[in-house]
Coordinates of C-alpha atoms and ligand atoms in Angstrom, one line a residue:
X1 CA 16.4 8.9 24.2
X2 CA 15.1 11.8 26.5
X3 CA 13.9 14.3 23.8
X4 CA 13.4 18.0 24.9
X5 CA 10.0 19.8 25.9
X6 CA 7.3 17.5 24.7
X7 CA 6.9 15.1 27.8
X8 CA 3.4 16.4 28.3
X9 CA 2.5 15.0 24.9
X10 CA 4.7 11.9 25.1
X11 CA 1.3 10.7 26.9
X12 CA -0.9 10.8 24.5
X13 CA -0.8 7.2 23.2
X14 CA 0.7 5.8 26.5
X15 CA 0.3 5.4 30.3
X16 CA 3.0 3.0 30.9
X17 CA 4.9 0.9 29.4
X18 CA 4.0 -2.8 29.8
X19 CA 1.1 -5.3 28.8
X20 CA -1.8 -3.8 28.4
X21 CA -5.6 -5.4 28.2
X22 CA -6.7 -6.9 25.3
X23 CA -9.8 -8.6 27.0
X24 CA -12.6 -7.8 24.7
X25 CA -10.5 -8.4 22.0
X26 CA -9.6 -12.0 23.0
X27 CA -13.4 -12.9 23.7
X28 CA -14.0 -11.4 19.8
X29 CA -11.7 -13.4 17.8
X30 CA -13.1 -16.7 18.1
X31 CA -16.6 -15.4 16.8
X32 CA -14.6 -13.7 13.7
X33 CA -12.2 -16.8 13.0
X34 CA -15.8 -19.0 13.1
X35 CA -17.7 -16.5 11.0
X36 CA -15.0 -15.0 8.5
X37 CA -12.6 -17.3 6.5
X38 CA -9.0 -16.0 8.2
X39 CA -10.7 -13.8 11.4
X40 CA -10.9 -10.6 8.7
X41 CA -11.8 -9.7 5.3
X42 CA -8.4 -8.7 4.6
X43 CA -5.1 -11.2 4.7
X44 CA -2.9 -8.4 5.6
X45 CA -4.9 -7.5 8.7
X46 CA -5.4 -11.2 10.1
X47 CA -4.6 -12.5 13.6
X48 CA -1.3 -14.1 11.7
X49 CA 0.0 -10.7 10.6
X50 CA 0.1 -9.3 14.2
X51 CA 1.8 -10.5 17.7
X52 CA -0.3 -12.7 19.4
X53 CA -0.1 -9.6 22.6
X54 CA -1.5 -7.0 19.8
X55 CA -4.9 -5.4 19.5
X56 CA -7.3 -7.5 17.2
X57 CA -9.8 -4.9 16.2
X58 CA -10.1 -1.4 16.1
X59 CA -12.6 0.5 17.4
X60 CA -12.2 4.0 16.5
X61 CA -9.5 6.6 14.7
X62 CA -8.9 10.2 14.7
X63 CA -5.6 11.5 13.1
X64 CA -2.9 9.3 13.5
X65 CA -4.6 7.4 16.4
X66 CA -6.4 4.7 17.0
X67 CA -8.6 3.3 19.6
X68 CA -8.9 -0.8 20.0
X69 CA -12.3 -2.5 21.5
X70 CA -10.5 -2.2 25.3
X71 CA -10.2 1.4 24.8
X72 CA -6.3 1.4 24.4
X73 CA -5.0 4.1 22.7
X74 CA -2.0 3.3 19.9
X75 CA 0.1 5.6 17.6
X76 CA -0.6 3.9 14.1
X77 CA 1.4 3.3 10.9
X78 CA 0.1 1.4 7.7
X79 CA -2.9 3.7 8.1
X80 CA -5.7 1.5 6.4
X81 CA -3.2 -0.3 4.1
X82 CA -1.7 3.0 3.3
X83 CA -5.1 4.2 2.3
X84 CA -5.7 6.9 5.0
X85 CA -3.0 9.5 3.9
X86 CA -4.2 12.4 5.9
X87 CA -5.8 10.9 8.7
X88 CA -8.4 9.0 10.1
X89 CA -11.8 10.7 10.1
X90 CA -10.0 13.4 8.8
X91 CA -13.0 15.6 9.3
X92 CA -13.0 18.2 5.6
X93 CA -13.2 14.4 3.6
X94 CA -15.7 13.1 6.0
X95 CA -18.2 15.8 6.0
X96 CA -17.8 15.9 1.8
X97 CA -18.8 12.5 1.6
X98 CA -21.4 13.0 4.5
X99 CA -23.1 16.2 1.8
X100 CA -23.0 14.0 -1.2
X101 CA -24.7 11.1 1.0
X102 CA -27.5 13.1 1.9
X103 CA -28.2 13.8 -1.7
X104 CA -27.9 10.4 -2.7
X105 CA -25.3 7.4 -3.1
X106 CA -26.5 5.8 -6.8
X107 CA -28.8 6.4 -9.4
X108 CA -30.2 5.3 -12.6
X109 CA -27.6 7.8 -14.8
X110 CA -24.5 8.8 -13.9
X111 CA -23.9 12.1 -11.3
X112 CA -22.0 15.1 -12.0
X113 CA -19.1 14.2 -9.2
X114 CA -18.0 11.1 -11.9
X115 CA -17.3 14.2 -14.3
X116 CA -16.0 16.3 -11.5
X117 CA -13.5 13.6 -10.3
X118 CA -12.6 12.5 -14.0
X119 CA -11.7 16.3 -14.7
X120 CA -9.5 16.9 -11.7
X121 CA -7.7 13.4 -11.7
X122 CA -7.2 14.0 -15.2
X123 CA -5.1 17.5 -14.4
X124 CA -3.2 15.8 -12.1
X125 CA -1.5 12.6 -13.8
X126 CA -0.3 14.1 -17.1
X127 CA -0.3 11.3 -19.5
X128 CA -3.7 10.4 -19.1
X129 CA -6.3 10.9 -21.4
X130 CA -9.6 9.3 -20.2
X131 CA -10.4 7.4 -16.7
X132 CA -12.8 5.4 -14.8
X133 CA -13.4 4.6 -11.4
X134 CA -14.2 1.4 -9.3
X135 CA -13.4 0.3 -5.8
X136 CA -10.9 -1.5 -5.4
X137 CA -7.2 -1.4 -7.1
X138 CA -7.1 -5.1 -8.0
X139 CA -10.5 -4.5 -10.6
X140 CA -8.6 -1.6 -12.2
X141 CA -5.2 -3.3 -12.7
X142 CA -7.1 -6.5 -14.3
X143 CA -9.2 -3.8 -16.1
X144 CA -5.9 -2.7 -17.3
X145 CA -4.8 -6.2 -18.4
X146 CA -8.0 -6.8 -20.2
X147 CA -7.9 -3.7 -22.0
X148 CA -4.0 -4.4 -23.1
X149 CA -5.3 -7.7 -23.9
X150 CA -7.8 -6.2 -26.1
X151 CA -5.4 -3.5 -28.0
X152 CA -2.8 -5.9 -28.8
X153 CA -4.8 -9.0 -29.3
X154 CA -2.0 -11.1 -27.4
X155 CA -2.6 -13.3 -24.2
X156 CA 0.4 -13.1 -22.0
X157 CA 1.4 -10.8 -19.3
X158 CA 4.8 -9.8 -18.1
X159 CA 4.8 -9.3 -14.5
X160 CA 7.3 -7.7 -12.3
X161 CA 8.7 -10.5 -9.7
X162 CA 10.2 -8.6 -7.8
X163 CA 7.2 -6.6 -6.8
X164 CA 4.8 -7.8 -4.1
X165 CA 1.3 -7.6 -5.4
X166 CA -0.9 -6.1 -8.2
X167 CA -4.2 -7.8 -8.0
X168 CA -6.8 -10.4 -6.0
X169 CA -7.1 -11.5 -9.2
X170 CA -6.1 -15.0 -10.6
X171 CA -3.5 -13.4 -13.6
X172 CA -1.4 -12.4 -10.4
X173 CA -2.4 -14.7 -7.3
X174 CA -2.1 -17.7 -10.1
X175 CA 2.0 -16.9 -9.4
X176 CA 2.0 -16.6 -5.6
X177 CA 2.7 -19.6 -3.2
X178 CA -1.3 -19.1 -1.9
X179 CA -2.4 -20.4 -6.1
X180 CA -5.5 -23.1 -4.9
X181 CA -7.9 -23.2 -7.0
X182 CA -6.6 -21.0 -10.2
X183 CA -6.3 -23.3 -13.3
X184 CA -2.9 -23.8 -14.8
X185 CA -3.9 -22.6 -18.0
X186 CA -4.3 -19.2 -16.2
X187 CA -1.4 -19.4 -14.3
X188 CA 0.8 -20.2 -17.8
X189 CA -0.5 -16.9 -19.2
X190 CA 1.8 -14.8 -16.7
X191 CA 5.3 -14.7 -17.1
X192 CA 7.9 -12.6 -14.6
X193 CA 10.8 -10.4 -15.2
X194 CA 13.3 -8.5 -12.4
X195 CA 13.3 -4.8 -11.8
X196 CA 16.2 -2.9 -12.9
X197 CA 17.2 -5.9 -14.9
X198 CA 16.2 -4.5 -18.6
X199 CA 17.5 -8.0 -20.0
X200 CA 15.0 -10.1 -18.2
X201 CA 12.6 -8.3 -19.6
X202 CA 14.2 -8.2 -23.0
X203 CA 14.4 -12.5 -22.7
X204 CA 10.9 -12.7 -22.3
X205 CA 10.2 -10.7 -25.4
X206 CA 12.3 -13.0 -27.4
X207 CA 11.1 -16.0 -25.8
X208 CA 7.3 -14.9 -26.5
X209 CA 7.3 -13.1 -29.5
X210 CA 4.4 -10.8 -30.6
X211 CA 2.6 -12.8 -27.3
X212 CA 3.2 -10.1 -24.5
X213 CA 0.2 -8.0 -24.3
X214 CA 1.6 -5.4 -21.4
X215 CA 4.4 -5.4 -19.1
X216 CA 2.8 -4.5 -15.4
X217 CA 4.8 -3.4 -12.6
X218 CA 5.4 -0.2 -10.3
X219 CA 7.5 2.4 -11.4
X220 CA 9.4 2.2 -7.8
X221 CA 8.8 -0.1 -4.8
X222 CA 11.2 -1.1 -2.1
X223 CA 14.3 -0.3 -4.7
X224 CA 14.7 3.0 -6.7
X225 CA 15.3 2.4 -10.1
X226 CA 18.6 3.0 -12.0
X227 CA 19.1 5.8 -14.3
X228 CA 17.5 5.5 -17.1
X229 CA 15.6 1.6 -16.5
X230 CA 11.8 3.6 -16.6
X231 CA 12.5 4.8 -20.1
X232 CA 14.1 1.7 -21.3
X233 CA 11.5 -0.3 -20.0
X234 CA 9.0 1.6 -21.9
X235 CA 10.8 2.2 -25.1
X236 CA 11.1 -1.6 -25.2
X237 CA 7.6 -1.9 -24.9
X238 CA 6.5 0.3 -27.6
X239 CA 9.5 -1.5 -29.9
X240 CA 7.5 -4.7 -29.1
X241 CA 3.9 -3.4 -29.2
X242 CA 3.2 -4.2 -25.7
X243 CA 1.4 -1.8 -23.3
X244 CA 3.1 -0.5 -20.4
X245 CA 1.1 0.1 -17.0
X246 CA 2.1 1.3 -14.1
X247 CA 0.6 0.3 -10.8
X248 CA 0.5 3.4 -8.9
X249 CA -1.7 1.9 -5.8
X250 CA 1.3 2.9 -3.2
X251 CA 3.0 5.0 -5.5
X252 CA 0.0 7.3 -6.2
X253 CA 0.1 10.6 -4.3
X254 CA 3.1 9.8 -2.3
X255 CA 5.9 10.1 -4.4
X256 CA 4.4 12.6 -6.3
X257 CA 0.8 14.4 -6.7
X258 CA 1.7 13.6 -10.5
X259 CA 2.2 10.0 -9.3
X260 CA 5.3 7.9 -9.4
X261 CA 5.5 8.4 -13.4
X262 CA 5.5 12.1 -12.9
X263 CA 8.5 11.7 -10.2
X264 CA 10.7 9.7 -12.2
X265 CA 9.2 11.3 -15.6
X266 CA 8.1 8.1 -17.5
X267 CA 4.7 8.5 -18.6
X268 CA 3.4 4.7 -19.2
X269 CA 0.1 4.1 -21.4
X270 CA -2.0 3.1 -19.1
X271 CA -1.6 3.4 -14.9
X272 CA -4.1 2.5 -12.2
X273 CA -4.6 4.4 -8.9
X274 CA -6.7 3.5 -5.5
X275 CA -5.5 3.5 -1.9
X276 CA -4.9 7.7 -1.3
X277 CA -7.4 8.6 -3.5
X278 CA -10.0 9.0 -1.4
X279 CA -8.7 8.8 2.5
X280 CA -9.7 5.2 3.3
X281 CA -13.2 5.5 1.1
X282 CA -13.4 2.9 -1.8
X283 CA -12.2 4.5 -4.8
X284 CA -9.8 3.7 -7.7
X285 CA -8.8 4.5 -11.3
X286 CA -7.5 3.1 -14.4
X287 CA -6.1 6.0 -16.3
X288 CA -4.4 6.2 -20.0
X289 CA -4.1 7.3 -23.2
X290 CA -7.5 7.4 -25.1
X291 CA -6.5 5.3 -28.3
X292 CA -6.7 2.5 -25.3
X293 CA -9.0 3.7 -23.3
X294 CA -11.6 4.0 -26.3
X295 CA -11.6 0.3 -26.8
X296 CA -14.2 0.3 -23.4
X297 CA -16.3 3.4 -25.0
X298 CA -19.0 3.8 -27.4
X299 CA -16.9 5.8 -30.1
X300 CA -15.5 2.8 -31.8
X301 CA -15.6 0.2 -34.4
X302 CA -13.4 -2.7 -32.9
X303 CA -14.7 -5.7 -30.9
X304 CA -16.2 -3.7 -27.5
X305 CA -14.2 -4.2 -23.8
X306 CA -16.3 -4.7 -21.1
X307 CA -14.6 -2.1 -18.8
X308 CA -15.3 -1.7 -15.3
X309 CA -19.2 -1.4 -14.6
X310 CA -20.3 -2.3 -12.1
X311 CA -22.8 -1.2 -9.4
X312 CA -21.8 0.5 -7.0
X313 CA -18.3 1.7 -9.1
X314 CA -19.4 5.7 -9.2
X315 CA -21.0 5.5 -5.1
X316 CA -21.5 9.1 -4.8
X317 CA -20.2 10.0 -1.6
X318 CA -16.3 7.9 -2.6
X319 CA -16.2 10.5 -5.3
X320 CA -16.9 13.5 -3.4
X321 CA -14.4 12.4 -0.3
X322 CA -11.6 11.5 -3.3
X323 CA -12.4 14.8 -4.6
X324 CA -11.5 17.0 -1.4
X325 CA -8.9 14.5 -0.5
X326 CA -7.2 15.7 -3.9
X327 CA -8.2 19.0 -3.2
X328 CA -6.1 18.9 0.2
X329 CA -3.4 17.2 -1.5
X330 CA -3.0 19.9 -3.7
X331 CA -3.5 22.6 -1.4
X332 CA -1.6 21.9 1.5
X333 CA 1.3 20.3 0.1
X334 CA 0.6 16.8 1.2
X335 CA 3.3 15.1 -0.1
X336 CA 6.0 17.4 1.1
X337 CA 4.6 17.0 4.9
X338 CA 4.4 12.7 4.4
X339 CA 8.6 12.9 2.9
X340 CA 9.6 15.1 5.8
X341 CA 7.8 13.0 8.5
X342 CA 8.8 10.4 7.0
X343 CA 12.5 11.4 7.0
X344 CA 12.1 12.8 10.8
X345 CA 11.5 9.4 11.4
X346 CA 14.2 7.5 9.3
X347 CA 17.1 9.7 10.8
X348 CA 15.5 8.7 14.2
X349 CA 15.5 5.7 13.7
X350 CA 18.4 5.2 12.4
X351 CA 20.0 7.2 15.1
X352 CA 18.6 4.3 17.7
X353 CA 19.8 1.2 15.2
X354 CA 23.3 3.0 15.6
X355 CA 23.0 3.1 19.6
X356 CA 21.8 -0.4 19.9
X357 CA 24.5 -1.9 17.8
X358 CA 21.5 -3.3 15.5
X359 CA 23.3 -2.5 12.2
X360 CA 22.9 -5.7 10.0
X361 CA 20.1 -6.7 12.0
X362 CA 17.2 -4.0 12.1
X363 CA 16.8 -2.0 8.4
X364 CA 14.0 0.7 7.5
X365 CA 13.7 0.9 3.8
X366 CA 12.2 2.8 1.4
X367 CA 11.4 6.6 0.4
X368 CA 10.2 8.4 3.5
X369 CA 6.9 8.4 2.2
X370 CA 6.7 4.8 2.3
X371 CA 9.1 3.4 4.8
X372 CA 9.0 -0.4 5.9
X373 CA 11.3 -2.2 7.9
X374 CA 13.1 -5.5 7.8
X375 CA 14.4 -7.8 10.4
X376 CA 16.9 -10.4 11.4
X377 CA 18.2 -12.9 13.4
X378 CA 21.7 -13.5 14.8
X379 CA 23.0 -14.8 11.8
X380 CA 21.6 -11.8 9.7
X381 CA 18.7 -14.2 7.9
X382 CA 15.1 -11.9 7.7
X383 CA 13.3 -13.3 10.7
X384 CA 9.5 -13.7 11.2
X385 CA 10.5 -14.0 14.6
X386 CA 12.2 -10.6 15.2
X387 CA 9.4 -8.7 13.4
X388 CA 7.1 -10.2 16.0
X389 CA 9.3 -9.1 18.5
X390 CA 9.7 -5.9 17.2
X391 CA 5.7 -4.9 16.8
X392 CA 4.9 -7.0 20.3
X393 CA 7.2 -4.0 21.9
X394 CA 6.1 -1.0 19.9
X395 CA 2.8 -2.1 20.9
X396 CA 3.6 -2.3 24.7
X397 CA 4.7 1.3 24.0
X398 CA 1.5 2.3 22.6
X399 CA 2.4 2.1 18.8
X400 CA 0.8 0.0 16.4
X401 CA 3.3 -0.3 13.2
X402 CA 3.2 -3.2 10.7
X403 CA 5.7 -0.5 9.2
X404 CA 6.3 2.8 9.0
X405 CA 3.9 4.9 6.5
X406 CA 3.2 8.3 7.7
X407 CA 0.2 10.3 7.0
X408 CA -0.9 14.1 7.0
X409 CA -1.4 13.9 10.8
X410 CA 1.8 12.3 12.1
X411 CA 2.9 15.2 13.9
X412 CA 6.5 16.0 15.5
X413 CA 5.2 15.0 18.9
X414 CA 3.7 11.5 17.5
X415 CA 6.9 10.9 15.1
X416 CA 9.0 11.8 18.5
X417 CA 6.9 9.5 20.6
X418 CA 7.1 6.4 17.9
X419 CA 11.1 7.3 18.2
X420 CA 11.2 7.0 22.0
X421 CA 9.3 3.5 21.4
X422 CA 11.1 2.3 18.9
X423 CA 14.8 3.3 20.8
X424 CA 13.2 1.1 23.9
X425 CA 12.1 -1.8 21.7
X426 CA 15.4 -1.9 20.0
X427 CA 17.1 -2.6 23.1
X428 CA 15.1 -5.8 24.0
X429 CA 15.9 -6.6 20.1
X430 CA 19.6 -6.1 21.3
X431 CA 19.0 -8.4 23.9
X432 CA 17.4 -11.0 21.9
X433 CA 19.9 -11.4 19.7
X434 CA 22.5 -11.7 22.6
X435 CA 20.4 -14.2 25.2
X436 CA 17.7 -16.1 22.8
X437 CA 14.3 -14.9 21.3
X438 CA 12.3 -17.1 23.0
X439 CA 13.4 -15.1 26.5
X440 CA 11.6 -12.1 24.9
X441 CA 9.1 -13.2 22.7
X442 CA 5.3 -13.6 24.0
X443 CA 3.6 -16.4 21.7
X444 CA 3.6 -17.2 17.9
X445 CA 5.8 -15.2 15.0
X446 CA 3.9 -13.7 12.2
X447 CA 3.9 -15.3 8.8
X448 CA 3.6 -14.1 5.3
X449 CA 0.4 -14.2 3.6
X450 CA 0.8 -15.4 0.9
X451 CA 2.1 -19.0 1.9
X452 CA 0.8 -22.3 0.5
X453 CA -0.4 -24.0 3.9
X454 CA -1.6 -22.8 7.4
Ligands
PLP1 C1 0.8 -2.4 -5.7 C2 -0.6 -2.7 -5.6 N1 -1.3 -3.0 -6.8 C3 -2.7 -3.4 -6.2 C4 -3.0 -3.9 -5.2 C5 -4.6 -4.0 -4.9 O1 -5.6 -3.0 -4.5 P1 -6.6 -3.5 -3.5 O2 -6.6 -4.2 -2.2 O3 -7.4 -2.2 -3.5 O4 -7.4 -4.2 -4.4 C6 -2.2 -3.1 -3.9 C7 -3.1 -3.6 -2.6 O5 -2.3 -3.6 -1.1 C8 -1.3 -2.9 -4.0 O6 -0.1 -2.7 -3.1

C-alpha cells in the first residue's frame, strides 16, 4: 500500500521487514519469571499476552516510539495501558514533575499542589464537588464502592457484567474466572447486569430490594449506549436509592475533557479517574457529590468512612505531572487530536480489511480515541491464535500493538507507517485463513488474562 511522499519517514521504526534480534530480551525472561510471579508486575504486560517473537522488555520511549533491550525500535499503541496520552517522556510533563521533585516528594502535612490539582480537576468535571487522590484506578473505584455502602447502609454491588475490568480488589476479581483466594461470602455481594439492557438492572433491584448500594459501570466501553439508556440508569438508581458510579479510567480525558459523563451528558453521583490523568505518572481520583464524599471528611456526625488515606497517595511530583498534563489537554485540544488520529487510522485499516477480503475476520472496534481490534478464524469464531499472528506480523514490521489506542504523539507519518504494516500483516492473515495458521504462526497463541488455570 504505497502512500505518497513520506518514504523517508517510513524508516523511522523499521529498517526491514523480518525477524528481529530479541536475544537480550530472551536472556532476561527466565530471571523475570523466577523473581516475579508472572514475570511482570501487570498481567496485561505479561509474556502470555504477546507473541513469542516480540520484545519482552522496553528500555526507553519517546513520543509514540519505544526501544527494546536489543535496540529494536517500534511505533507503539496501548501506551502504558492507556495511561500515556501525550507521549512517552513528554518534555513539559517530565519537567513539571522534576521541578516538584526537587522541592520534596512527601511531607508531614499536605502540599499546596494537592489543592491546586483538586481545583483544576473539579473545574473540568462538571458534576463533582469534591475529590480525593490515590495512585491506582482500582483503589479509587473500591473507595467509591465503600463510600456508596456507607452512604446507603447497603451491602450489594451491581456491576456491568459486559465490561471487562473495574478493580484488582476482591469485590470485582471475585466475579472473574481468576477468583482463587477470594472468599465465597465476598463473591456473593457482587451481582451483574447487562449493558444497554435496563430490564436486567431493574430485575436486580427487584430481586434484591433495598440491598443494592451502588451501580458500577463505564458509561461506554466497546459499545455506545442506546438513546437515553444512561439517563434511565441514573433515574432508576435514584428511584431505588442506589449510588451511580461511573468508572472513567479509560473514558476520562479521552472521550471528552469532561469525561464520558460530559460526552453523554449524564452526571453520576460518584466517578473515578486514573490512567490519562498523569501521562503515565501514578495518580488517580475519586470524585463526586459533596453529600456523599463528605462522609470521608471531618464535618459530619455520621460514622466516619476511612477514605483513601495512604502514605503515597499525594506524592507531589505525580500531582504536578497531572496538573501539567491537564493544562496541555486544555490548551492544545488533545482530545480532538486523539479522535482525529484514531479516525485516520481506522479508515486506513478498513481499507486494508477490504483489500485483503478480511471482513468478518478482522474488525476494529470502539471510538476513534480508543480503538481495539477483534480477530476471528475461518469459522468466524474469536481467535487468540489469529490475534497472535497479527501482532507477530506487526512486530516484524516495527509496530507493537495490543490495541490501536493512539496518543498525542502519534503523528500522521506514524499512523501511515502503521497502516502500511497493518496491510502487510493482513496479507499474511489472509494466507493463514486460506492455508492454515500453523504455517505462519511462530510459537504458541496468546491467552486471556482472567483465566482460571495456566
Ligand atoms: C475500566 C478500568 N477500571 C479500573 C481499572 C483499574 O485501574 P488500575 O490498574 O490503575 O488499578 C482499569 C485498569 O485497566 C480499567 O481499565
